[in-house]
Tab-separated table of N, CA and C in Angstrom:
chain	number	residue	atom	x	y	z
A	199	UNK	N	-220.453	-47.656	92.852
A	199	UNK	CA	-221.049	-48.625	93.718
A	199	UNK	C	-222.032	-49.540	92.929
A	200	UNK	N	-222.686	-48.982	91.943
A	200	UNK	CA	-223.616	-49.859	91.198
A	200	UNK	C	-222.970	-51.067	90.563
A	201	UNK	N	-221.768	-50.889	90.043
A	201	UNK	CA	-221.066	-52.072	89.452
A	201	UNK	C	-220.835	-53.123	90.476
A	202	UNK	N	-220.374	-52.742	91.637
A	202	UNK	CA	-220.112	-53.732	92.713
A	202	UNK	C	-221.369	-54.360	93.203
A	203	UNK	N	-222.442	-53.619	93.243
A	203	UNK	CA	-223.747	-54.131	93.759
A	203	UNK	C	-224.221	-55.270	92.843
A	204	UNK	N	-223.989	-55.117	91.565
A	204	UNK	CA	-224.457	-56.145	90.596
A	204	UNK	C	-223.700	-57.451	90.760
A	205	UNK	N	-222.539	-57.403	91.317
A	205	UNK	CA	-221.768	-58.615	91.563
A	205	UNK	C	-222.290	-59.472	92.679
A	206	UNK	N	-223.155	-58.974	93.420
A	206	UNK	CA	-223.684	-59.712	94.588
A	206	UNK	C	-225.129	-60.123	94.294
A	207	UNK	N	-225.412	-61.404	94.563
A	207	UNK	CA	-226.784	-61.950	94.250
A	207	UNK	C	-227.827	-61.174	94.901
A	208	UNK	N	-227.678	-60.575	96.124
A	208	UNK	CA	-228.747	-59.928	96.896
A	208	UNK	C	-228.787	-58.471	96.509
A	209	UNK	N	-227.862	-57.942	95.744
A	209	UNK	CA	-227.943	-56.550	95.354
A	209	UNK	C	-227.809	-55.609	96.577
A	210	UNK	N	-228.706	-54.601	96.638
A	210	UNK	CA	-228.591	-53.669	97.786
A	210	UNK	C	-229.021	-54.323	99.063
A	211	UNK	N	-229.562	-55.520	99.073
A	211	UNK	CA	-230.005	-56.204	100.258
A	211	UNK	C	-228.907	-57.177	100.816
A	212	UNK	N	-227.722	-57.153	100.205
A	212	UNK	CA	-226.601	-57.987	100.659
A	212	UNK	C	-226.180	-57.647	102.140
A	213	UNK	N	-226.100	-58.609	102.992
A	213	UNK	CA	-225.703	-58.380	104.320
A	213	UNK	C	-224.165	-58.161	104.408
A	214	UNK	N	-223.787	-57.136	105.075
A	214	UNK	CA	-222.356	-56.769	105.115
A	214	UNK	C	-221.767	-56.954	106.467
A	215	UNK	N	-222.427	-57.528	107.369
A	215	UNK	CA	-221.960	-57.826	108.733
A	215	UNK	C	-222.139	-56.650	109.652
A	216	UNK	N	-222.024	-56.947	110.893
A	216	UNK	CA	-222.177	-55.925	111.928
A	216	UNK	C	-221.161	-54.784	111.747
A	217	UNK	N	-221.654	-53.591	111.596
A	217	UNK	CA	-220.842	-52.363	111.383
A	217	UNK	C	-219.926	-52.504	110.177
A	218	UNK	N	-220.339	-53.307	109.176
A	218	UNK	CA	-219.611	-53.372	107.893
A	218	UNK	C	-218.334	-54.155	107.999
A	219	UNK	N	-218.235	-55.109	108.909
A	219	UNK	CA	-216.917	-55.795	109.135
A	219	UNK	C	-216.510	-56.632	107.927
A	220	UNK	N	-217.472	-56.944	107.008
A	220	UNK	CA	-217.097	-57.712	105.776
A	220	UNK	C	-216.672	-56.864	104.669
A	221	UNK	N	-216.509	-55.582	104.886
A	221	UNK	CA	-216.106	-54.654	103.859
A	221	UNK	C	-214.654	-54.202	103.991
A	222	UNK	N	-214.007	-54.029	102.878
A	222	UNK	CA	-212.609	-53.471	102.935
A	222	UNK	C	-212.725	-51.972	103.289
A	223	UNK	N	-211.620	-51.314	103.601
A	223	UNK	CA	-211.666	-49.903	103.868
A	223	UNK	C	-212.263	-49.059	102.712
A	224	UNK	N	-211.808	-49.422	101.499
A	224	UNK	CA	-212.276	-48.743	100.311
A	224	UNK	C	-213.772	-48.951	100.126
A	225	UNK	N	-214.274	-50.216	100.324
A	225	UNK	CA	-215.683	-50.496	100.178
A	225	UNK	C	-216.498	-49.747	101.210
A	226	UNK	N	-216.002	-49.713	102.461
A	226	UNK	CA	-216.771	-49.000	103.480
A	226	UNK	C	-216.769	-47.496	103.180
A	227	UNK	N	-215.702	-46.964	102.703
A	227	UNK	CA	-215.669	-45.575	102.354
A	227	UNK	C	-216.621	-45.315	101.126
A	228	UNK	N	-216.589	-46.213	100.191
A	228	UNK	CA	-217.478	-46.030	99.032
A	228	UNK	C	-218.962	-46.106	99.409
A	229	UNK	N	-219.277	-46.996	100.348
A	229	UNK	CA	-220.651	-47.126	100.860
A	229	UNK	C	-221.073	-45.798	101.547
A	230	UNK	N	-220.217	-45.330	102.377
A	230	UNK	CA	-220.526	-44.047	103.108
A	230	UNK	C	-220.713	-42.907	102.115
A	231	UNK	N	-219.900	-42.831	101.112
A	231	UNK	CA	-220.030	-41.824	100.084
A	231	UNK	C	-221.337	-41.934	99.282
A	232	UNK	N	-221.636	-43.203	98.927
A	232	UNK	CA	-222.974	-43.426	98.200
A	232	UNK	C	-224.139	-43.035	99.090
A	233	UNK	N	-224.071	-43.294	100.344
A	233	UNK	CA	-225.152	-42.849	101.237
A	233	UNK	C	-225.254	-41.346	101.275
A	234	UNK	N	-224.043	-40.637	101.375
A	234	UNK	CA	-224.051	-39.200	101.422
A	234	UNK	C	-224.597	-38.622	100.123
A	235	UNK	N	-224.233	-39.220	99.035
A	235	UNK	CA	-224.636	-38.691	97.722
A	235	UNK	C	-226.130	-38.947	97.466
A	236	UNK	N	-226.677	-39.986	98.007
A	236	UNK	CA	-228.027	-40.359	97.856
A	236	UNK	C	-228.993	-39.323	98.473
A	237	UNK	N	-228.494	-38.415	99.263
A	237	UNK	CA	-229.366	-37.430	99.909
A	237	UNK	C	-229.692	-36.220	99.058
A	238	UNK	N	-229.041	-36.136	97.924
A	238	UNK	CA	-229.300	-35.014	97.005
A	238	UNK	C	-228.855	-33.653	97.619
A	239	UNK	N	-227.896	-33.690	98.500
A	239	UNK	CA	-227.395	-32.499	99.164
A	239	UNK	C	-226.533	-31.727	98.151
A	240	UNK	N	-226.533	-30.429	98.359
A	240	UNK	CA	-225.661	-29.560	97.521
A	240	UNK	C	-224.288	-29.357	98.166
A	241	UNK	N	-224.129	-29.843	99.401
A	241	UNK	CA	-222.866	-29.621	100.133
A	241	UNK	C	-222.458	-30.934	100.829
A	242	UNK	N	-221.157	-31.245	100.704
A	242	UNK	CA	-220.708	-32.463	101.375
A	242	UNK	C	-219.452	-32.024	102.212
A	243	UNK	N	-219.514	-32.264	103.515
A	243	UNK	CA	-218.345	-32.029	104.359
A	243	UNK	C	-217.613	-33.354	104.523
A	244	UNK	N	-216.319	-33.355	104.231
A	244	UNK	CA	-215.598	-34.609	104.224
A	244	UNK	C	-214.248	-34.480	104.868
A	245	UNK	N	-213.803	-35.590	105.449
A	245	UNK	CA	-212.445	-35.679	106.026
A	245	UNK	C	-211.715	-36.807	105.273
A	246	UNK	N	-210.748	-36.462	104.435
A	246	UNK	CA	-210.009	-37.437	103.635
A	246	UNK	C	-210.970	-38.274	102.841
A	247	UNK	N	-211.812	-37.621	101.995
A	247	UNK	CA	-212.823	-38.265	101.294
A	247	UNK	C	-212.420	-39.418	100.398
A	248	UNK	N	-211.187	-39.394	99.916
A	248	UNK	CA	-210.748	-40.455	99.000
A	248	UNK	C	-209.556	-41.291	99.513
A	249	UNK	N	-209.271	-41.210	100.818
A	249	UNK	CA	-208.126	-41.870	101.396
A	249	UNK	C	-208.045	-43.364	101.177
A	250	UNK	N	-209.185	-44.013	101.126
A	250	UNK	CA	-209.162	-45.492	101.013
A	250	UNK	C	-209.593	-45.963	99.629
A	251	UNK	N	-209.734	-45.016	98.681
A	251	UNK	CA	-210.235	-45.402	97.349
A	251	UNK	C	-209.034	-45.584	96.378
A	252	UNK	N	-209.194	-46.524	95.501
A	252	UNK	CA	-208.137	-46.743	94.430
A	252	UNK	C	-208.267	-45.631	93.421
A	253	UNK	N	-207.282	-45.454	92.606
A	253	UNK	CA	-207.220	-44.257	91.678
A	253	UNK	C	-208.389	-44.219	90.720
A	254	UNK	N	-208.846	-45.343	90.241
A	254	UNK	CA	-209.951	-45.377	89.295
A	254	UNK	C	-211.291	-44.923	89.944
A	255	UNK	N	-211.519	-45.510	91.202
A	255	UNK	CA	-212.752	-45.127	91.954
A	255	UNK	C	-212.690	-43.670	92.348
A	256	UNK	N	-211.468	-43.186	92.697
A	256	UNK	CA	-211.372	-41.766	93.151
A	256	UNK	C	-211.686	-40.824	91.896
A	257	UNK	N	-211.159	-41.206	90.714
A	257	UNK	CA	-211.437	-40.390	89.545
A	257	UNK	C	-212.997	-40.370	89.300
A	258	UNK	N	-213.684	-41.522	89.450
A	258	UNK	CA	-215.114	-41.598	89.239
A	258	UNK	C	-215.821	-40.699	90.230
A	259	UNK	N	-215.347	-40.762	91.534
A	259	UNK	CA	-215.941	-39.924	92.560
A	259	UNK	C	-215.893	-38.440	92.223
A	260	UNK	N	-214.685	-37.937	91.843
A	260	UNK	CA	-214.577	-36.503	91.533
A	260	UNK	C	-215.415	-36.137	90.323
A	261	UNK	N	-215.429	-37.004	89.343
A	261	UNK	CA	-216.304	-36.821	88.138
A	261	UNK	C	-217.740	-36.675	88.541
A	262	UNK	N	-218.221	-37.598	89.382
A	262	UNK	CA	-219.610	-37.590	89.791
A	262	UNK	C	-219.918	-36.344	90.662
A	263	UNK	N	-219.079	-35.982	91.546
A	263	UNK	CA	-219.287	-34.755	92.358
A	263	UNK	C	-219.443	-33.551	91.499
A	264	UNK	N	-218.494	-33.408	90.527
A	264	UNK	CA	-218.579	-32.282	89.631
A	264	UNK	C	-219.801	-32.312	88.755
A	265	UNK	N	-220.183	-33.499	88.235
A	265	UNK	CA	-221.365	-33.549	87.341
A	265	UNK	C	-222.616	-33.212	88.108
A	266	UNK	N	-222.688	-33.518	89.359
A	266	UNK	CA	-223.904	-33.237	90.189
A	266	UNK	C	-223.794	-31.909	90.882
A	267	UNK	N	-222.685	-31.138	90.581
A	267	UNK	CA	-222.484	-29.801	91.144
A	267	UNK	C	-222.612	-29.792	92.626
A	268	UNK	N	-221.896	-30.744	93.311
A	268	UNK	CA	-221.857	-30.793	94.764
A	268	UNK	C	-220.663	-30.092	95.247
A	269	UNK	N	-220.869	-29.174	96.173
A	269	UNK	CA	-219.731	-28.480	96.790
A	269	UNK	C	-219.166	-29.345	97.894
A	270	UNK	N	-217.876	-29.546	97.831
A	270	UNK	CA	-217.181	-30.308	98.868
A	270	UNK	C	-216.257	-29.426	99.676
A	271	UNK	N	-216.458	-29.439	100.959
A	271	UNK	CA	-215.510	-28.805	101.858
A	271	UNK	C	-214.849	-29.938	102.611
A	272	UNK	N	-213.618	-30.036	102.492
A	272	UNK	CA	-212.903	-31.183	103.062
A	272	UNK	C	-211.498	-30.954	103.459
A	273	UNK	N	-211.006	-31.879	104.261
A	273	UNK	CA	-209.595	-31.870	104.634
A	273	UNK	C	-208.959	-33.116	104.001
A	274	UNK	N	-207.753	-32.958	103.519
A	274	UNK	CA	-207.095	-34.105	102.903
A	274	UNK	C	-205.560	-33.940	103.028
A	275	UNK	N	-204.925	-35.055	102.996
A	275	UNK	CA	-203.469	-35.082	102.935
A	275	UNK	C	-202.980	-35.684	101.633
A	276	UNK	N	-203.936	-35.986	100.769
A	276	UNK	CA	-203.702	-36.621	99.494
A	276	UNK	C	-203.587	-35.557	98.377
A	277	UNK	N	-202.409	-35.401	97.852
A	277	UNK	CA	-202.256	-34.357	96.874
A	277	UNK	C	-203.128	-34.497	95.576
A	278	UNK	N	-203.377	-35.744	95.221
A	278	UNK	CA	-204.152	-36.012	93.997
A	278	UNK	C	-205.564	-35.389	94.177
A	279	UNK	N	-206.106	-35.369	95.380
A	279	UNK	CA	-207.425	-34.804	95.572
A	279	UNK	C	-207.396	-33.297	95.364
A	280	UNK	N	-206.341	-32.647	95.683
A	280	UNK	CA	-206.197	-31.189	95.567
A	280	UNK	C	-206.373	-30.691	94.125
A	281	UNK	N	-205.999	-31.512	93.167
A	281	UNK	CA	-206.064	-31.139	91.756
A	281	UNK	C	-207.511	-30.952	91.333
A	282	UNK	N	-208.430	-31.493	92.098
A	282	UNK	CA	-209.868	-31.415	91.717
A	282	UNK	C	-210.553	-30.234	92.374
A	283	UNK	N	-209.826	-29.513	93.223
A	283	UNK	CA	-210.403	-28.429	93.996
A	283	UNK	C	-210.411	-27.110	93.174
A	284	UNK	N	-211.459	-26.312	93.320
A	284	UNK	CA	-211.442	-24.997	92.749
A	284	UNK	C	-210.639	-24.078	93.559
A	285	UNK	N	-210.620	-24.252	94.879
A	285	UNK	CA	-209.815	-23.469	95.816
A	285	UNK	C	-209.255	-24.338	96.886
A	286	UNK	N	-207.985	-24.125	97.254
A	286	UNK	CA	-207.305	-24.852	98.286
A	286	UNK	C	-206.890	-23.843	99.342
A	287	UNK	N	-207.135	-24.233	100.596
A	287	UNK	CA	-206.701	-23.449	101.727
A	287	UNK	C	-205.697	-24.264	102.472
A	288	UNK	N	-204.475	-23.718	102.619
A	288	UNK	CA	-203.391	-24.424	103.266
A	288	UNK	C	-203.263	-23.942	104.714
A	289	UNK	N	-203.321	-24.854	105.624
A	289	UNK	CA	-203.164	-24.553	107.055
A	289	UNK	C	-201.812	-25.063	107.583
A	290	UNK	N	-201.147	-24.309	108.368
A	290	UNK	CA	-199.948	-24.731	109.042
A	290	UNK	C	-200.129	-24.386	110.500
A	291	UNK	N	-200.061	-25.334	111.374
A	291	UNK	CA	-200.241	-25.146	112.769
A	291	UNK	C	-201.512	-24.356	113.082
A	292	UNK	N	-202.577	-24.639	112.335
A	292	UNK	CA	-203.880	-24.004	112.581
A	292	UNK	C	-204.042	-22.666	111.981
A	293	UNK	N	-203.088	-22.166	111.261
A	293	UNK	CA	-203.156	-20.861	110.631
A	293	UNK	C	-203.172	-20.974	109.111
A	294	UNK	N	-204.008	-20.111	108.508
A	294	UNK	CA	-204.040	-20.093	107.031
A	294	UNK	C	-202.821	-19.452	106.510
A	295	UNK	N	-202.073	-20.139	105.716
A	295	UNK	CA	-200.840	-19.557	105.086
A	295	UNK	C	-200.922	-19.359	103.602
A	296	UNK	N	-201.926	-19.919	102.944
A	296	UNK	CA	-202.090	-19.786	101.538
A	296	UNK	C	-203.518	-20.153	101.118
A	297	UNK	N	-204.012	-19.451	100.116
A	297	UNK	CA	-205.372	-19.740	99.535
A	297	UNK	C	-205.235	-19.478	98.050
A	298	UNK	N	-205.843	-20.419	97.297
A	298	UNK	CA	-205.820	-20.253	95.811
A	298	UNK	C	-206.056	-21.562	95.082
A	299	UNK	N	-206.005	-21.556	93.778
A	299	UNK	CA	-206.101	-22.760	93.000
A	299	UNK	C	-204.867	-23.639	93.211
A	300	UNK	N	-205.012	-25.008	93.207
A	300	UNK	CA	-203.880	-25.859	93.444
A	300	UNK	C	-202.750	-25.597	92.487
A	301	UNK	N	-202.998	-25.385	91.219
A	301	UNK	CA	-201.912	-25.169	90.240
A	301	UNK	C	-201.066	-23.976	90.645
A	302	UNK	N	-201.698	-22.957	91.126
A	302	UNK	CA	-201.007	-21.721	91.512
A	302	UNK	C	-200.149	-22.018	92.826
A	303	UNK	N	-200.802	-22.665	93.807
A	303	UNK	CA	-200.140	-22.940	95.079
A	303	UNK	C	-198.996	-23.940	94.861
A	304	UNK	N	-199.153	-24.932	94.055
A	304	UNK	CA	-198.085	-25.907	93.876
A	304	UNK	C	-196.845	-25.318	93.214
A	305	UNK	N	-197.067	-24.286	92.347
A	305	UNK	CA	-195.908	-23.694	91.716
A	305	UNK	C	-195.213	-22.668	92.602
A	306	UNK	N	-196.011	-21.940	93.458
A	306	UNK	CA	-195.417	-20.903	94.346
A	306	UNK	C	-194.991	-21.458	95.667
A	307	UNK	N	-195.561	-22.577	96.097
A	307	UNK	CA	-195.176	-23.239	97.328
A	307	UNK	C	-194.701	-24.640	97.001
A	308	UNK	N	-193.504	-24.716	96.465
A	308	UNK	CA	-192.911	-25.941	95.999
A	308	UNK	C	-193.052	-27.124	96.970
A	309	UNK	N	-192.880	-26.877	98.238
A	309	UNK	CA	-192.937	-27.962	99.230
A	309	UNK	C	-194.333	-28.580	99.293
A	310	UNK	N	-195.340	-27.921	98.882
A	310	UNK	CA	-196.708	-28.457	98.924
A	310	UNK	C	-196.843	-29.499	97.803
A	311	UNK	N	-196.191	-29.331	96.704
A	311	UNK	CA	-196.279	-30.287	95.612
A	311	UNK	C	-195.547	-31.621	95.921
A	312	UNK	N	-194.719	-31.683	96.917
A	312	UNK	CA	-193.991	-32.857	97.282
A	312	UNK	C	-194.811	-33.775	98.166
């Protein structure tokens, strides 16, 4: 976010419109994440945390979360996000069907890797 903030003359005081209407989906998601991370919380609950982020921004997000030792409990349908997890819980029809590291689950549950 800091790189994008520098591109705007008003910095953090830039007006983004009512309810952020002047932001793209990725920008709005990035702003929400920046706000959440600014709280210095040790835990972040998230729903599809990187769904609207480009690959570069997503990589920076996971790097930052790991560097700040923030625990993330989240739901995602994006396989790329699973590679950053220490533990993955797979639910099917509301039931836990597998738990473990992504590398292990992807190899033993081939359909998950697709």
